[in-house]
Amino acid sequence: MGDYAESEPETKAVVNTINKFKENIKIYISFHSYGGYWLTSWAHTTDLPQNYLELNSIGVHALNGIREQNEWVRYSLGTVSQVLYIAGGTSMDWARLKAGIPYAYTVELRGKGFIEEKTNIIPIGNEMWSAMKEIAVNQDDWSNSAVSFREDFKHPL
């Protein structure tokens, strides 16, 4: 929380970096704890964005990736205002509206609290890795982006 939008140095650094590379950024994902939600734009209104069907499709791919790791894990998918409540000032909406990134999400990681048990960190990380891979390998379904997933790129854990 700063005095005004983009007033804090950490926020300025993120904004400046995104603005520098925004022509090459096709997807923005902000990770949070906790709740088990894969949230799409918009947060600030109940209106749906024009590309909601694409956003939803990408979300389905991501959730399929999560289920490849742990088939019992379920995330709720939808706009912030549909699934939770109207929320102003989200980085996801900023990424879409100000930076022009076409696909923006907030992921509320599964768990029981803001501080997760150590035994769940690697499984949750593996689930997110699988979700990112699923998004990348299915990008032809949603984007003509030049980004591609390299099979030789290994998960760091």
mmCIF file with all atom_site columns, N, CA and C in Angstrom, residues 18-19 22 25-29 40-44 48-52 54-55 90-105:
data_model
loop_
_atom_site.group_PDB
_atom_site.id
_atom_site.type_symbol
_atom_site.label_atom_id
_atom_site.label_alt_id
_atom_site.label_comp_id
_atom_site.label_asym_id
_atom_site.label_entity_id
_atom_site.label_seq_id
_atom_site.pdbx_PDB_ins_code
_atom_site.Cartn_x
_atom_site.Cartn_y
_atom_site.Cartn_z
_atom_site.occupancy
_atom_site.B_iso_or_equiv
_atom_site.pdbx_formal_charge
_atom_site.auth_seq_id
_atom_site.auth_comp_id
_atom_site.auth_asym_id
_atom_site.auth_atom_id
_atom_site.pdbx_PDB_model_num
ATOM 1   N N  . ILE A 1 18  ? 7.649   -4.487  -16.949 1.00 0.00 ? 18  ILE A N  1
ATOM 2   C CA . ILE A 1 18  ? 6.547   -4.907  -17.828 1.00 0.00 ? 18  ILE A CA 1
ATOM 3   C C  . ILE A 1 18  ? 6.396   -3.934  -18.987 1.00 0.00 ? 18  ILE A C  1
ATOM 4   N N  . ASN A 1 19  ? 6.427   -2.653  -18.710 1.00 0.00 ? 19  ASN A N  1
ATOM 5   C CA . ASN A 1 19  ? 6.288   -1.668  -19.791 1.00 0.00 ? 19  ASN A CA 1
ATOM 6   C C  . ASN A 1 19  ? 7.416   -1.773  -20.809 1.00 0.00 ? 19  ASN A C  1
ATOM 7   N N  . LYS A 1 22  ? 6.459   -5.133  -22.771 1.00 0.00 ? 22  LYS A N  1
ATOM 8   C CA . LYS A 1 22  ? 5.045   -5.461  -22.960 1.00 0.00 ? 22  LYS A CA 1
ATOM 9   C C  . LYS A 1 22  ? 4.678   -5.899  -24.373 1.00 0.00 ? 22  LYS A C  1
ATOM 10  N N  . ILE A 1 25  ? 5.007   -9.627  -24.203 1.00 0.00 ? 25  ILE A N  1
ATOM 11  C CA . ILE A 1 25  ? 4.330   -10.361 -23.137 1.00 0.00 ? 25  ILE A CA 1
ATOM 12  C C  . ILE A 1 25  ? 2.898   -10.647 -23.573 1.00 0.00 ? 25  ILE A C  1
ATOM 13  N N  . LYS A 1 26  ? 2.544   -11.914 -23.604 1.00 0.00 ? 26  LYS A N  1
ATOM 14  C CA . LYS A 1 26  ? 1.193   -12.310 -24.018 1.00 0.00 ? 26  LYS A CA 1
ATOM 15  C C  . LYS A 1 26  ? 0.312   -12.716 -22.844 1.00 0.00 ? 26  LYS A C  1
ATOM 16  N N  . ILE A 1 27  ? 0.965   -13.114 -21.737 1.00 0.00 ? 27  ILE A N  1
ATOM 17  C CA . ILE A 1 27  ? 0.199   -13.592 -20.595 1.00 0.00 ? 27  ILE A CA 1
ATOM 18  C C  . ILE A 1 27  ? 0.850   -13.071 -19.308 1.00 0.00 ? 27  ILE A C  1
ATOM 19  N N  . TYR A 1 28  ? 0.003   -12.682 -18.363 1.00 0.00 ? 28  TYR A N  1
ATOM 20  C CA . TYR A 1 28  ? 0.446   -12.186 -17.057 1.00 0.00 ? 28  TYR A CA 1
ATOM 21  C C  . TYR A 1 28  ? -0.266  -13.008 -16.001 1.00 0.00 ? 28  TYR A C  1
ATOM 22  N N  . ILE A 1 29  ? 0.506   -13.546 -15.060 1.00 0.00 ? 29  ILE A N  1
ATOM 23  C CA . ILE A 1 29  ? -0.079  -14.342 -13.983 1.00 0.00 ? 29  ILE A CA 1
ATOM 24  C C  . ILE A 1 29  ? 0.496   -13.865 -12.660 1.00 0.00 ? 29  ILE A C  1
ATOM 25  N N  . THR A 1 40  ? -9.743  -14.795 -13.651 1.00 0.00 ? 40  THR A N  1
ATOM 26  C CA . THR A 1 40  ? -9.533  -14.029 -14.874 1.00 0.00 ? 40  THR A CA 1
ATOM 27  C C  . THR A 1 40  ? -10.019 -12.597 -14.678 1.00 0.00 ? 40  THR A C  1
ATOM 28  N N  . SER A 1 41  ? -9.677  -11.760 -15.633 1.00 0.00 ? 41  SER A N  1
ATOM 29  C CA . SER A 1 41  ? -10.215 -10.399 -15.669 1.00 0.00 ? 41  SER A CA 1
ATOM 30  C C  . SER A 1 41  ? -11.730 -10.518 -15.871 1.00 0.00 ? 41  SER A C  1
ATOM 31  N N  . TRP A 1 42  ? -12.430 -9.634  -15.383 1.00 0.00 ? 42  TRP A N  1
ATOM 32  C CA . TRP A 1 42  ? -12.123 -8.436  -14.638 1.00 0.00 ? 42  TRP A CA 1
ATOM 33  C C  . TRP A 1 42  ? -12.347 -8.626  -13.151 1.00 0.00 ? 42  TRP A C  1
ATOM 34  N N  . ALA A 1 43  ? -11.631 -7.802  -12.391 1.00 0.00 ? 43  ALA A N  1
ATOM 35  C CA . ALA A 1 43  ? -11.846 -7.767  -10.952 1.00 0.00 ? 43  ALA A CA 1
ATOM 36  C C  . ALA A 1 43  ? -12.658 -6.532  -10.570 1.00 0.00 ? 43  ALA A C  1
ATOM 37  N N  . HIS A 1 44  ? -12.483 -5.450  -11.321 1.00 0.00 ? 44  HIS A N  1
ATOM 38  C CA . HIS A 1 44  ? -13.069 -4.162  -10.935 1.00 0.00 ? 44  HIS A CA 1
ATOM 39  C C  . HIS A 1 44  ? -14.521 -3.975  -11.367 1.00 0.00 ? 44  HIS A C  1
ATOM 40  N N  . LEU A 1 48  ? -17.818 -8.788  -18.424 1.00 0.00 ? 48  LEU A N  1
ATOM 41  C CA . LEU A 1 48  ? -16.827 -9.738  -18.924 1.00 0.00 ? 48  LEU A CA 1
ATOM 42  C C  . LEU A 1 48  ? -15.943 -9.054  -19.958 1.00 0.00 ? 48  LEU A C  1
ATOM 43  N N  . PRO A 1 49  ? -14.643 -9.368  -19.981 1.00 0.00 ? 49  PRO A N  1
ATOM 44  C CA . PRO A 1 49  ? -13.784 -8.821  -21.027 1.00 0.00 ? 49  PRO A CA 1
ATOM 45  C C  . PRO A 1 49  ? -14.143 -9.443  -22.374 1.00 0.00 ? 49  PRO A C  1
ATOM 46  N N  . GLN A 1 50  ? -13.793 -8.759  -23.442 1.00 0.00 ? 50  GLN A N  1
ATOM 47  C CA . GLN A 1 50  ? -14.118 -9.256  -24.780 1.00 0.00 ? 50  GLN A CA 1
ATOM 48  C C  . GLN A 1 50  ? -13.528 -10.632 -25.038 1.00 0.00 ? 50  GLN A C  1
ATOM 49  N N  . ASN A 1 51  ? -12.371 -10.910 -24.489 1.00 0.00 ? 51  ASN A N  1
ATOM 50  C CA . ASN A 1 51  ? -11.709 -12.192 -24.750 1.00 0.00 ? 51  ASN A CA 1
ATOM 51  C C  . ASN A 1 51  ? -11.953 -13.202 -23.627 1.00 0.00 ? 51  ASN A C  1
ATOM 52  N N  . TYR A 1 52  ? -13.083 -13.100 -22.962 1.00 0.00 ? 52  TYR A N  1
ATOM 53  C CA . TYR A 1 52  ? -13.356 -13.987 -21.826 1.00 0.00 ? 52  TYR A CA 1
ATOM 54  C C  . TYR A 1 52  ? -13.324 -15.464 -22.216 1.00 0.00 ? 52  TYR A C  1
ATOM 55  N N  . GLU A 1 54  ? -11.550 -16.937 -24.478 1.00 0.00 ? 54  GLU A N  1
ATOM 56  C CA . GLU A 1 54  ? -10.145 -17.337 -24.588 1.00 0.00 ? 54  GLU A CA 1
ATOM 57  C C  . GLU A 1 54  ? -9.506  -17.452 -23.199 1.00 0.00 ? 54  GLU A C  1
ATOM 58  N N  . LEU A 1 55  ? -9.768  -16.456 -22.339 1.00 0.00 ? 55  LEU A N  1
ATOM 59  C CA . LEU A 1 55  ? -9.253  -16.500 -20.974 1.00 0.00 ? 55  LEU A CA 1
ATOM 60  C C  . LEU A 1 55  ? -9.693  -17.779 -20.273 1.00 0.00 ? 55  LEU A C  1
ATOM 61  N N  . THR A 1 90  ? -6.291  -4.266  -8.882  1.00 0.00 ? 90  THR A N  1
ATOM 62  C CA . THR A 1 90  ? -5.537  -5.509  -9.027  1.00 0.00 ? 90  THR A CA 1
ATOM 63  C C  . THR A 1 90  ? -4.471  -5.372  -10.110 1.00 0.00 ? 90  THR A C  1
ATOM 64  N N  . SER A 1 91  ? -3.367  -6.064  -9.917  1.00 0.00 ? 91  SER A N  1
ATOM 65  C CA . SER A 1 91  ? -2.306  -6.034  -10.925 1.00 0.00 ? 91  SER A CA 1
ATOM 66  C C  . SER A 1 91  ? -2.766  -6.703  -12.211 1.00 0.00 ? 91  SER A C  1
ATOM 67  N N  . MET A 1 92  ? -3.653  -7.674  -12.093 1.00 0.00 ? 92  MET A N  1
ATOM 68  C CA . MET A 1 92  ? -4.182  -8.367  -13.263 1.00 0.00 ? 92  MET A CA 1
ATOM 69  C C  . MET A 1 92  ? -4.932  -7.389  -14.175 1.00 0.00 ? 92  MET A C  1
ATOM 70  N N  . ASP A 1 93  ? -5.813  -6.592  -13.602 1.00 0.00 ? 93  ASP A N  1
ATOM 71  C CA . ASP A 1 93  ? -6.545  -5.611  -14.413 1.00 0.00 ? 93  ASP A CA 1
ATOM 72  C C  . ASP A 1 93  ? -5.606  -4.541  -14.956 1.00 0.00 ? 93  ASP A C  1
ATOM 73  N N  . TRP A 1 94  ? -4.606  -4.151  -14.163 1.00 0.00 ? 94  TRP A N  1
ATOM 74  C CA . TRP A 1 94  ? -3.613  -3.187  -14.639 1.00 0.00 ? 94  TRP A CA 1
ATOM 75  C C  . TRP A 1 94  ? -2.885  -3.758  -15.857 1.00 0.00 ? 94  TRP A C  1
ATOM 76  N N  . ALA A 1 95  ? -2.453  -5.026  -15.760 1.00 0.00 ? 95  ALA A N  1
ATOM 77  C CA . ALA A 1 95  ? -1.711  -5.653  -16.854 1.00 0.00 ? 95  ALA A CA 1
ATOM 78  C C  . ALA A 1 95  ? -2.532  -5.643  -18.137 1.00 0.00 ? 95  ALA A C  1
ATOM 79  N N  . ARG A 1 96  ? -3.819  -5.894  -18.025 1.00 0.00 ? 96  ARG A N  1
ATOM 80  C CA . ARG A 1 96  ? -4.703  -5.937  -19.194 1.00 0.00 ? 96  ARG A CA 1
ATOM 81  C C  . ARG A 1 96  ? -5.009  -4.535  -19.709 1.00 0.00 ? 96  ARG A C  1
ATOM 82  N N  . LEU A 1 97  ? -5.404  -3.634  -18.805 1.00 0.00 ? 97  LEU A N  1
ATOM 83  C CA . LEU A 1 97  ? -5.875  -2.312  -19.219 1.00 0.00 ? 97  LEU A CA 1
ATOM 84  C C  . LEU A 1 97  ? -4.753  -1.330  -19.530 1.00 0.00 ? 97  LEU A C  1
ATOM 85  N N  . LYS A 1 98  ? -3.727  -1.317  -18.728 1.00 0.00 ? 98  LYS A N  1
ATOM 86  C CA . LYS A 1 98  ? -2.645  -0.322  -18.890 1.00 0.00 ? 98  LYS A CA 1
ATOM 87  C C  . LYS A 1 98  ? -1.497  -0.839  -19.747 1.00 0.00 ? 98  LYS A C  1
ATOM 88  N N  . ALA A 1 99  ? -1.091  -2.088  -19.513 1.00 0.00 ? 99  ALA A N  1
ATOM 89  C CA . ALA A 1 99  ? 0.038   -2.632  -20.268 1.00 0.00 ? 99  ALA A CA 1
ATOM 90  C C  . ALA A 1 99  ? -0.405  -3.295  -21.570 1.00 0.00 ? 99  ALA A C  1
ATOM 91  N N  . GLY A 1 100 ? -1.705  -3.588  -21.690 1.00 0.00 ? 100 GLY A N  1
ATOM 92  C CA . GLY A 1 100 ? -2.219  -4.183  -22.921 1.00 0.00 ? 100 GLY A CA 1
ATOM 93  C C  . GLY A 1 100 ? -1.886  -5.651  -23.085 1.00 0.00 ? 100 GLY A C  1
ATOM 94  N N  . ILE A 1 101 ? -1.608  -6.342  -21.999 1.00 0.00 ? 101 ILE A N  1
ATOM 95  C CA . ILE A 1 101 ? -1.327  -7.777  -22.058 1.00 0.00 ? 101 ILE A CA 1
ATOM 96  C C  . ILE A 1 101 ? -2.665  -8.501  -22.234 1.00 0.00 ? 101 ILE A C  1
ATOM 97  N N  . PRO A 1 102 ? -2.800  -9.281  -23.301 1.00 0.00 ? 102 PRO A N  1
ATOM 98  C CA . PRO A 1 102 ? -4.125  -9.819  -23.628 1.00 0.00 ? 102 PRO A CA 1
ATOM 99  C C  . PRO A 1 102 ? -4.702  -10.839 -22.637 1.00 0.00 ? 102 PRO A C  1
ATOM 100 N N  . TYR A 1 103 ? -3.834  -11.590 -21.970 1.00 0.00 ? 103 TYR A N  1
ATOM 101 C CA . TYR A 1 103 ? -4.327  -12.640 -21.080 1.00 0.00 ? 103 TYR A CA 1
ATOM 102 C C  . TYR A 1 103 ? -3.743  -12.424 -19.691 1.00 0.00 ? 103 TYR A C  1
ATOM 103 N N  . ALA A 1 104 ? -4.600  -12.103 -18.739 1.00 0.00 ? 104 ALA A N  1
ATOM 104 C CA . ALA A 1 104 ? -4.133  -11.782 -17.390 1.00 0.00 ? 104 ALA A CA 1
ATOM 105 C C  . ALA A 1 104 ? -4.930  -12.575 -16.356 1.00 0.00 ? 104 ALA A C  1
ATOM 106 N N  . TYR A 1 105 ? -4.211  -13.107 -15.378 1.00 0.00 ? 105 TYR A N  1
ATOM 107 C CA . TYR A 1 105 ? -4.810  -13.965 -14.354 1.00 0.00 ? 105 TYR A CA 1
ATOM 108 C C  . TYR A 1 105 ? -4.261  -13.634 -12.979 1.00 0.00 ? 105 TYR A C  1
#
